[in-house]
Amino acid sequence: MVRGTEFSDDHRVHLLQGAEELFPALIEAMDAALSDIQFETYIFDFTGSGAAVAEALIRAAQRGVRTQLVVDGVGTGALPEAWAARLQAAGVQYSVYSPLGPLGLLLPHRWRRLHRKLCVVDGRLLFCGGINVLDDFHDPNHGTLDAPRFDFAVRATGSLVAAASDTMEQLWWRMQAVRDARQRRLPEALQALRAASKARHAADPATDSGPPMRAALVLRDNVRNRSRIEKAYRRAIGTARHEIIIANAYFMPGGKLRRALVMAARRGVRVRLLLQGRYEYFMQYHAARPVYGALLAAGVEIYEYAPSFLHAKVAVIDAQGDRPWATVGSSNLDPLSLLLAREANVVVEDGAFATDLRQRLVHAMQHAGRRMDPARYAGRPLRQRVLDRIAFGLMRLALWVTGNRY
């Protein structure tokens, strides 16, 4: 069984903002890799700085490092032919998680995606967060961006690295087993499943500088870890005393999470949400807005990020109190992430880390966020309210089709 949600005090966790900070650290780690690189991402785009990450994978594979790359069948799909040929020639092993097939997303089981962004190098260094392999100034649907995408990741060492390595190794071998079984290579499939059950990586002692931190990896999947990320949020919100700040790209929390935020605000906790202000996708933009009313009425402050696309999935609670809590990961607070996708968040209980994240979020709210006025929200145009309700209804219908309640 993959270990997860096990807090220990032997970690060093460093916050990284945007691809501008993540990619150089990632490439440096790959160039220093000695034995293996495990890499999972929802989107792998080879435009701009994304190509530099691909080049680092190729260099590692060429010098004999075992290099495994898993991309999602919706987020990435088939790799570009030229890059696929280069990766294969270098020895990079890559696999596509849940390719869509001829019926695409018409089949509800295809809505279960690989949304986590994880990289483990040599079983001792972890990168985890919300940042895809995607240039900060490039969007596949909207082209060149005027300002960088707002997102975060962490670089971490310590015992949580083993949990990340375990879950990635198990998924890799299970995917190989499914492939072999479909090709009727049953002996190879059985061997892959046995390898998955035995796969383990021992994490080396933390090597980053600074005092050790208390942290854990929190996973979400559709087997053992169906609700761990949401429960981690609800526990932290329920014990908040002073302040809650959440930055989330696609924000459509279920009833329990909404009530937790409302109750926190009513007991005097300052609750601030930094949410997507630019239109990106119809469903995610409009389906979120019907839930704002109850939050605003309870005194929750909502800020919409406007300069570029907000893609962060982070939160910080009581950063300056005696029980600081922060999380950085891939999970949105919406039904796609909390009910269907494979997700991974790192939770850190450390004052210095929480304060660093808090300062960046407060700066974004003050300098790049537009605070939502409750009166203007209540008086928004009829057309917008109709679109909001249509999107909200479609989202609920989709959940009903999958058999989930939210």
GROMACS .gro file of N, CA and C in nm, residues 157-286:
model
  390
  157THR      N    1   1.259   1.733   0.014
  157THR     CA    2   1.334   1.614   0.050
  157THR      C    3   1.279   1.562   0.182
  158GLY      N    4   1.311   1.437   0.212
  158GLY     CA    5   1.260   1.376   0.334
  158GLY      C    6   1.178   1.253   0.304
  159SER      N    7   1.111   1.200   0.405
  159SER     CA    8   1.045   1.072   0.391
  159SER      C    9   0.922   1.076   0.301
  160LEU      N   10   0.864   1.194   0.276
  160LEU     CA   11   0.749   1.197   0.186
  160LEU      C   12   0.787   1.162   0.042
  161VAL      N   13   0.916   1.172   0.009
  161VAL     CA   14   0.960   1.138  -0.126
  161VAL      C   15   0.930   0.991  -0.155
  162ALA      N   16   0.945   0.904  -0.054
  162ALA     CA   17   0.918   0.762  -0.075
  162ALA      C   18   0.772   0.738  -0.110
  163ALA      N   19   0.680   0.812  -0.047
  163ALA     CA   20   0.538   0.796  -0.078
  163ALA      C   21   0.510   0.836  -0.222
  164ALA      N   22   0.572   0.945  -0.268
  164ALA     CA   23   0.552   0.988  -0.406
  164ALA      C   24   0.610   0.885  -0.503
  165SER      N   25   0.730   0.838  -0.474
  165SER     CA   26   0.794   0.740  -0.561
  165SER      C   27   0.712   0.611  -0.568
  166ASP      N   28   0.662   0.567  -0.453
  166ASP     CA   29   0.581   0.445  -0.450
  166ASP      C   30   0.458   0.456  -0.539
  167THR      N   31   0.383   0.565  -0.524
  167THR     CA   32   0.259   0.577  -0.600
  167THR      C   33   0.286   0.590  -0.749
  168MET      N   34   0.395   0.657  -0.786
  168MET     CA   35   0.429   0.670  -0.927
  168MET      C   36   0.475   0.537  -0.985
  169GLU      N   37   0.554   0.463  -0.907
  169GLU     CA   38   0.603   0.334  -0.955
  169GLU      C   39   0.488   0.235  -0.973
  170GLN      N   40   0.396   0.234  -0.878
  170GLN     CA   41   0.283   0.143  -0.888
  170GLN      C   42   0.196   0.177  -1.008
  171LEU      N   43   0.170   0.307  -1.031
  171LEU     CA   44   0.090   0.344  -1.147
  171LEU      C   45   0.160   0.305  -1.277
  172TRP      N   46   0.290   0.326  -1.283
  172TRP     CA   47   0.365   0.292  -1.404
  172TRP      C   48   0.351   0.144  -1.436
  173TRP      N   49   0.374   0.058  -1.338
  173TRP     CA   50   0.371  -0.085  -1.366
  173TRP      C   51   0.230  -0.136  -1.389
  174ARG      N   52   0.132  -0.075  -1.325
  174ARG     CA   53  -0.006  -0.115  -1.354
  174ARG      C   54  -0.045  -0.077  -1.496
  175MET      N   55   0.000   0.038  -1.543
  175MET     CA   56  -0.027   0.077  -1.682
  175MET      C   57   0.040  -0.019  -1.779
  176GLN      N   58   0.164  -0.063  -1.746
  176GLN     CA   59   0.229  -0.159  -1.832
  176GLN      C   60   0.155  -0.293  -1.831
  177ALA      N   61   0.102  -0.329  -1.713
  177ALA     CA   62   0.029  -0.455  -1.703
  177ALA      C   63  -0.098  -0.451  -1.787
  178VAL      N   64  -0.169  -0.338  -1.784
  178VAL     CA   65  -0.291  -0.325  -1.865
  178VAL      C   66  -0.256  -0.333  -2.012
  179ARG      N   67  -0.148  -0.266  -2.052
  179ARG     CA   68  -0.106  -0.270  -2.192
  179ARG      C   69  -0.073  -0.412  -2.235
  180ASP      N   70   0.003  -0.484  -2.152
  180ASP     CA   71   0.041  -0.621  -2.188
  180ASP      C   72  -0.081  -0.713  -2.192
  181ALA      N   73  -0.175  -0.692  -2.099
  181ALA     CA   74  -0.294  -0.777  -2.098
  181ALA      C   75  -0.378  -0.755  -2.223
  182ARG      N   76  -0.389  -0.628  -2.266
  182ARG     CA   77  -0.466  -0.600  -2.387
  182ARG      C   78  -0.401  -0.661  -2.509
  183GLN      N   79  -0.269  -0.673  -2.506
  183GLN     CA   80  -0.197  -0.735  -2.616
  183GLN      C   81  -0.184  -0.886  -2.597
  184ARG      N   82  -0.256  -0.939  -2.493
  184ARG     CA   83  -0.256  -1.081  -2.460
  184ARG      C   84  -0.116  -1.133  -2.425
  185ARG      N   85  -0.035  -1.043  -2.370
  185ARG     CA   86   0.097  -1.084  -2.320
  185ARG      C   87   0.082  -1.107  -2.170
  186LEU      N   88   0.009  -1.211  -2.133
  186LEU     CA   89  -0.027  -1.232  -1.993
  186LEU      C   90   0.092  -1.257  -1.901
  187PRO      N   91   0.195  -1.332  -1.939
  187PRO     CA   92   0.310  -1.348  -1.848
  187PRO      C   93   0.375  -1.215  -1.814
  188GLU      N   94   0.389  -1.126  -1.916
  188GLU     CA   95   0.449  -0.996  -1.890
  188GLU      C   96   0.358  -0.912  -1.799
  189ALA      N   97   0.225  -0.924  -1.819
  189ALA     CA   98   0.131  -0.849  -1.735
  189ALA      C   99   0.141  -0.892  -1.590
  190LEU      N  100   0.148  -1.022  -1.565
  190LEU     CA  101   0.161  -1.071  -1.427
  190LEU      C  102   0.291  -1.027  -1.365
  191GLN      N  103   0.398  -1.026  -1.445
  191GLN     CA  104   0.527  -0.982  -1.394
  191GLN      C  105   0.523  -0.834  -1.358
  192ALA      N  106   0.453  -0.752  -1.439
  192ALA     CA  107   0.442  -0.610  -1.410
  192ALA      C  108   0.365  -0.586  -1.282
  193LEU      N  109   0.257  -0.662  -1.260
  193LEU     CA  110   0.180  -0.644  -1.137
  193LEU      C  111   0.262  -0.683  -1.014
  194ARG      N  112   0.343  -0.790  -1.026
  194ARG     CA  113   0.429  -0.829  -0.913
  194ARG      C  114   0.531  -0.719  -0.886
  195ALA      N  115   0.584  -0.658  -0.992
  195ALA     CA  116   0.681  -0.549  -0.974
  195ALA      C  117   0.616  -0.432  -0.904
  196ALA      N  118   0.489  -0.404  -0.939
  196ALA     CA  119   0.419  -0.292  -0.874
  196ALA      C  120   0.402  -0.316  -0.726
  197SER      N  121   0.374  -0.440  -0.688
  197SER     CA  122   0.351  -0.468  -0.546
  197SER      C  123   0.479  -0.462  -0.465
  198LYS      N  124   0.594  -0.479  -0.531
  198LYS     CA  125   0.721  -0.480  -0.460
  198LYS      C  126   0.797  -0.349  -0.470
  199ALA      N  127   0.752  -0.260  -0.558
  199ALA     CA  128   0.831  -0.138  -0.586
  199ALA      C  129   0.838  -0.048  -0.464
  200ARG      N  130   0.959  -0.012  -0.426
  200ARG     CA  131   0.981   0.081  -0.316
  200ARG      C  132   1.110   0.160  -0.343
  201HIS      N  133   1.110   0.283  -0.301
  201HIS     CA  134   1.231   0.364  -0.309
  201HIS      C  135   1.259   0.419  -0.171
  202ALA      N  136   1.378   0.403  -0.121
  202ALA     CA  137   1.415   0.458   0.010
  202ALA      C  138   1.461   0.601  -0.008
  203ALA      N  139   1.403   0.691   0.066
  203ALA     CA  140   1.442   0.832   0.058
  203ALA      C  141   1.572   0.855   0.134
  204ASP      N  142   1.664   0.926   0.069
  204ASP     CA  143   1.787   0.963   0.136
  204ASP      C  144   1.760   1.071   0.239
  205PRO      N  145   1.850   1.091   0.333
  205PRO     CA  146   1.832   1.201   0.428
  205PRO      C  147   1.820   1.334   0.354
  206ALA      N  148   1.745   1.426   0.409
  206ALA     CA  149   1.724   1.556   0.346
  206ALA      C  150   1.857   1.628   0.328
  207THR      N  151   1.873   1.688   0.209
  207THR     CA  152   1.999   1.755   0.180
  207THR      C  153   1.984   1.905   0.164
  208ASP      N  154   1.860   1.955   0.148
  208ASP     CA  155   1.843   2.100   0.138
  208ASP      C  156   1.883   2.166   0.269
  209SER      N  157   1.927   2.290   0.258
  209SER     CA  158   1.966   2.363   0.378
  209SER      C  159   1.841   2.410   0.452
  210GLY      N  160   1.861   2.447   0.576
  210GLY     CA  161   1.752   2.498   0.658
  210GLY      C  162   1.705   2.395   0.758
  211PRO      N  163   1.628   2.441   0.858
  211PRO     CA  164   1.579   2.350   0.961
  211PRO      C  165   1.476   2.253   0.905
  212PRO      N  166   1.462   2.136   0.964
  212PRO     CA  167   1.363   2.040   0.916
  212PRO      C  168   1.221   2.089   0.940
  213MET      N  169   1.129   2.041   0.857
  213MET     CA  170   0.989   2.083   0.864
  213MET      C  171   0.900   1.961   0.879
  214ARG      N  172   0.782   1.982   0.935
  214ARG     CA  173   0.681   1.878   0.945
  214ARG      C  174   0.594   1.885   0.818
  215ALA      N  175   0.585   1.773   0.746
  215ALA     CA  176   0.513   1.774   0.619
  215ALA      C  177   0.464   1.633   0.586
  216ALA      N  178   0.376   1.628   0.487
  216ALA     CA  179   0.322   1.500   0.441
  216ALA      C  180   0.276   1.514   0.297
  217LEU      N  181   0.274   1.402   0.226
  217LEU     CA  182   0.215   1.396   0.092
  217LEU      C  183   0.073   1.344   0.106
  218VAL      N  184  -0.024   1.417   0.050
  218VAL     CA  185  -0.164   1.376   0.056
  218VAL      C  186  -0.210   1.345  -0.086
  219LEU      N  187  -0.254   1.222  -0.106
  219LEU     CA  188  -0.291   1.174  -0.239
  219LEU      C  189  -0.441   1.161  -0.252
  220ARG      N  190  -0.488   1.171  -0.376
  220ARG     CA  191  -0.627   1.138  -0.406
  220ARG      C  192  -0.632   1.045  -0.527
  221ASP      N  193  -0.702   0.933  -0.512
  221ASP     CA  194  -0.725   0.842  -0.623
  221ASP      C  195  -0.866   0.785  -0.609
  222ASN      N  196  -0.898   0.687  -0.691
  222ASN     CA  197  -1.034   0.632  -0.691
  222ASN      C  198  -1.042   0.497  -0.622
  223VAL      N  199  -0.941   0.466  -0.537
  223VAL     CA  200  -0.941   0.338  -0.466
  223VAL      C  201  -0.934   0.363  -0.316
  224ARG      N  202  -0.815   0.383  -0.263
  224ARG     CA  203  -0.796   0.397  -0.119
  224ARG      C  204  -0.805   0.541  -0.070
  225ASN      N  205  -0.778   0.635  -0.157
  225ASN     CA  206  -0.763   0.775  -0.114
  225ASN      C  207  -0.866   0.865  -0.180
  226ARG      N  208  -0.992   0.831  -0.168
  226ARG     CA  209  -1.096   0.903  -0.240
  226ARG      C  210  -1.120   1.044  -0.188
  227SER      N  211  -1.101   1.069  -0.061
  227SER     CA  212  -1.139   1.200  -0.007
  227SER      C  213  -1.034   1.261   0.084
  228ARG      N  214  -0.910   1.215   0.077
  228ARG     CA  215  -0.809   1.261   0.172
  228ARG      C  216  -0.776   1.409   0.156
  229ILE      N  217  -0.771   1.457   0.034
  229ILE     CA  218  -0.734   1.598   0.015
  229ILE      C  219  -0.845   1.688   0.067
  230GLU      N  220  -0.970   1.656   0.034
  230GLU     CA  221  -1.080   1.738   0.084
  230GLU      C  222  -1.086   1.734   0.237
  231LYS      N  223  -1.066   1.617   0.296
  231LYS     CA  224  -1.069   1.608   0.442
  231LYS      C  225  -0.956   1.687   0.505
  232ALA      N  226  -0.839   1.689   0.441
  232ALA     CA  227  -0.728   1.768   0.494
  232ALA      C  228  -0.765   1.916   0.496
  233TYR      N  229  -0.828   1.965   0.389
  233TYR     CA  230  -0.874   2.103   0.386
  233TYR      C  231  -0.977   2.128   0.497
  234ARG      N  232  -1.075   2.040   0.508
  234ARG     CA  233  -1.183   2.064   0.605
  234ARG      C  234  -1.132   2.063   0.748
  235ARG      N  235  -1.037   1.973   0.778
  235ARG     CA  236  -0.980   1.971   0.914
  235ARG      C  237  -0.906   2.101   0.943
  236ALA      N  238  -0.827   2.146   0.848
  236ALA     CA  239  -0.750   2.269   0.870
  236ALA      C  240  -0.843   2.390   0.883
  237ILE      N  241  -0.945   2.398   0.799
  237ILE     CA  242  -1.040   2.509   0.806
  237ILE      C  243  -1.117   2.504   0.938
  238GLY      N  244  -1.153   2.384   0.982
  238GLY     CA  245  -1.230   2.370   1.104
  238GLY      C  246  -1.155   2.411   1.229
  239THR      N  247  -1.022   2.406   1.224
  239THR     CA  248  -0.942   2.443   1.341
  239THR      C  249  -0.879   2.582   1.328
  240ALA      N  250  -0.909   2.651   1.217
  240ALA     CA  251  -0.851   2.785   1.196
  240ALA      C  252  -0.898   2.882   1.304
  241ARG      N  253  -0.807   2.966   1.349
  241ARG     CA  254  -0.840   3.063   1.454
  241ARG      C  255  -0.836   3.208   1.405
  242HIS      N  256  -0.750   3.237   1.309
  242HIS     CA  257  -0.728   3.376   1.272
  242HIS      C  258  -0.752   3.404   1.124
  243GLU      N  259  -0.696   3.322   1.036
  243GLU     CA  260  -0.693   3.360   0.896
  243GLU      C  261  -0.689   3.236   0.806
  244ILE      N  262  -0.764   3.243   0.697
  244ILE     CA  263  -0.762   3.141   0.592
  244ILE      C  264  -0.745   3.213   0.459
  245ILE      N  265  -0.644   3.174   0.382
  245ILE     CA  266  -0.625   3.226   0.247
  245ILE      C  267  -0.617   3.106   0.153
  246ILE      N  268  -0.703   3.103   0.053
  246ILE     CA  269  -0.704   2.995  -0.046
  246ILE      C  270  -0.692   3.058  -0.184
  247ALA      N  271  -0.600   3.009  -0.266
  247ALA     CA  272  -0.591   3.046  -0.406
  247ALA      C  273  -0.618   2.920  -0.488
  248ASN      N  274  -0.722   2.924  -0.569
  248ASN     CA  275  -0.763   2.803  -0.640
  248ASN      C  276  -0.817   2.840  -0.778
  249ALA      N  277  -0.768   2.769  -0.878
  249ALA     CA  278  -0.803   2.803  -1.015
  249ALA      C  279  -0.949   2.775  -1.047
  250TYR      N  280  -0.993   2.654  -1.016
  250TYR     CA  281  -1.130   2.612  -1.048
  250TYR      C  282  -1.200   2.580  -0.918
  251PHE      N  283  -1.277   2.676  -0.869
  251PHE     CA  284  -1.330   2.672  -0.734
  251PHE      C  285  -1.480   2.646  -0.737
  252MET      N  286  -1.517   2.523  -0.704
  252MET     CA  287  -1.658   2.488  -0.691
  252MET      C  288  -1.669   2.386  -0.578
  253PRO      N  289  -1.650   2.431  -0.453
  253PRO     CA  290  -1.647   2.338  -0.341
  253PRO      C  291  -1.785   2.277  -0.315
  254GLY      N  292  -1.784   2.152  -0.266
  254GLY     CA  293  -1.908   2.087  -0.228
  254GLY      C  294  -1.967   2.146  -0.102
  255GLY      N  295  -2.083   2.093  -0.063
  255GLY     CA  296  -2.156   2.149   0.051
  255GLY      C  297  -2.077   2.149   0.180
  256LYS      N  298  -2.007   2.041   0.211
  256LYS     CA  299  -1.932   2.033   0.337
  256LYS      C  300  -1.821   2.135   0.342
  257LEU      N  301  -1.751   2.152   0.231
  257LEU     CA  302  -1.641   2.247   0.228
  257LEU      C  303  -1.692   2.391   0.233
  258ARG      N  304  -1.802   2.417   0.164
  258ARG     CA  305  -1.861   2.551   0.169
  258ARG      C  306  -1.905   2.585   0.311
  259ARG      N  307  -1.970   2.489   0.375
  259ARG     CA  308  -2.016   2.515   0.512
  259ARG      C  309  -1.900   2.538   0.607
  260ALA      N  310  -1.790   2.466   0.585
  260ALA     CA  311  -1.672   2.487   0.670
  260ALA      C  312  -1.619   2.628   0.656
  261LEU      N  313  -1.616   2.681   0.535
  261LEU     CA  314  -1.569   2.818   0.513
  261LEU      C  315  -1.666   2.920   0.573
  262VAL      N  316  -1.796   2.897   0.555
  262VAL     CA  317  -1.896   2.988   0.612
  262VAL      C  318  -1.887   2.990   0.764
  263MET      N  319  -1.875   2.872   0.826
  263MET     CA  320  -1.867   2.865   0.972
  263MET      C  321  -1.740   2.933   1.023
  264ALA      N  322  -1.629   2.918   0.950
  264ALA     CA  323  -1.505   2.984   0.991
  264ALA      C  324  -1.523   3.135   0.989
  265ALA      N  325  -1.583   3.186   0.882
  265ALA     CA  326  -1.603   3.331   0.872
  265ALA      C  327  -1.695   3.380   0.983
  266ARG      N  328  -1.797   3.305   1.015
  266ARG     CA  329  -1.893   3.348   1.117
  266ARG      C  330  -1.835   3.345   1.257
  267ARG      N  331  -1.732   3.263   1.280
  267ARG     CA  332  -1.672   3.264   1.414
  267ARG      C  333  -1.555   3.362   1.425
  268GLY      N  334  -1.540   3.447   1.323
  268GLY     CA  335  -1.444   3.555   1.331
  268GLY      C  336  -1.314   3.534   1.257
  269VAL      N  337  -1.298   3.422   1.187
  269VAL     CA  338  -1.177   3.399   1.109
  269VAL      C  339  -1.186   3.481   0.980
  270ARG      N  340  -1.079   3.550   0.946
  270ARG     CA  341  -1.076   3.624   0.819
  270ARG      C  342  -1.050   3.524   0.706
  271VAL      N  343  -1.145   3.512   0.615
  271VAL     CA  344  -1.136   3.417   0.505
  271VAL      C  345  -1.124   3.494   0.375
  272ARG      N  346  -1.015   3.470   0.302
  272ARG     CA  347  -0.993   3.535   0.174
  272ARG      C  348  -0.969   3.430   0.066
  273LEU      N  349  -1.036   3.447  -0.047
  273LEU     CA  350  -1.022   3.356  -0.160
  273LEU      C  351  -0.966   3.433  -0.279
  274LEU      N  352  -0.863   3.380  -0.340
  274LEU     CA  353  -0.807   3.436  -0.463
  274LEU      C  354  -0.841   3.338  -0.576
  275LEU      N  355  -0.928   3.381  -0.667
  275LEU     CA  356  -0.985   3.290  -0.766
  275LEU      C  357  -0.960   3.341  -0.908
  276GLN      N  358  -0.993   3.257  -1.003
  276GLN     CA  359  -0.972   3.289  -1.144
  276GLN      C  360  -1.061   3.405  -1.185
  277GLY      N  361  -0.999   3.510  -1.240
  277GLY     CA  362  -1.075   3.625  -1.285
  277GLY      C  363  -1.090   3.634  -1.435
  278ARG      N  364  -1.005   3.562  -1.507
  278ARG     CA  365  -1.012   3.565  -1.653
  278ARG      C  366  -1.088   3.444  -1.704
  279TYR      N  367  -1.166   3.464  -1.807
  279TYR     CA  368  -1.245   3.355  -1.865
  279TYR      C  369  -1.151   3.257  -1.935
  280GLU      N  370  -1.158   3.131  -1.895
  280GLU     CA  371  -1.075   3.027  -1.957
  280GLU      C  372  -1.162   2.918  -2.017
  281TYR      N  373  -1.246   2.855  -1.935
  281TYR     CA  374  -1.337   2.751  -1.983
  281TYR      C  375  -1.478   2.782  -1.935
  282PHE      N  376  -1.576   2.755  -2.018
  282PHE     CA  377  -1.715   2.787  -1.985
  282PHE      C  378  -1.758   2.724  -1.854
  283MET      N  379  -1.741   2.592  -1.841
  283MET     CA  380  -1.790   2.522  -1.723
  283MET      C  381  -1.724   2.573  -1.596
  284GLN      N  382  -1.592   2.578  -1.597
  284GLN     CA  383  -1.520   2.616  -1.475
  284GLN      C  384  -1.547   2.761  -1.436
  285TYR      N  385  -1.564   2.848  -1.535
  285TYR     CA  386  -1.585   2.990  -1.505
  285TYR      C  387  -1.725   3.013  -1.450
  286HIS      N  388  -1.825   2.963  -1.520
  286HIS     CA  389  -1.963   2.994  -1.483
  286HIS      C  390  -2.018   2.905  -1.372
   0.00000   0.00000   0.00000
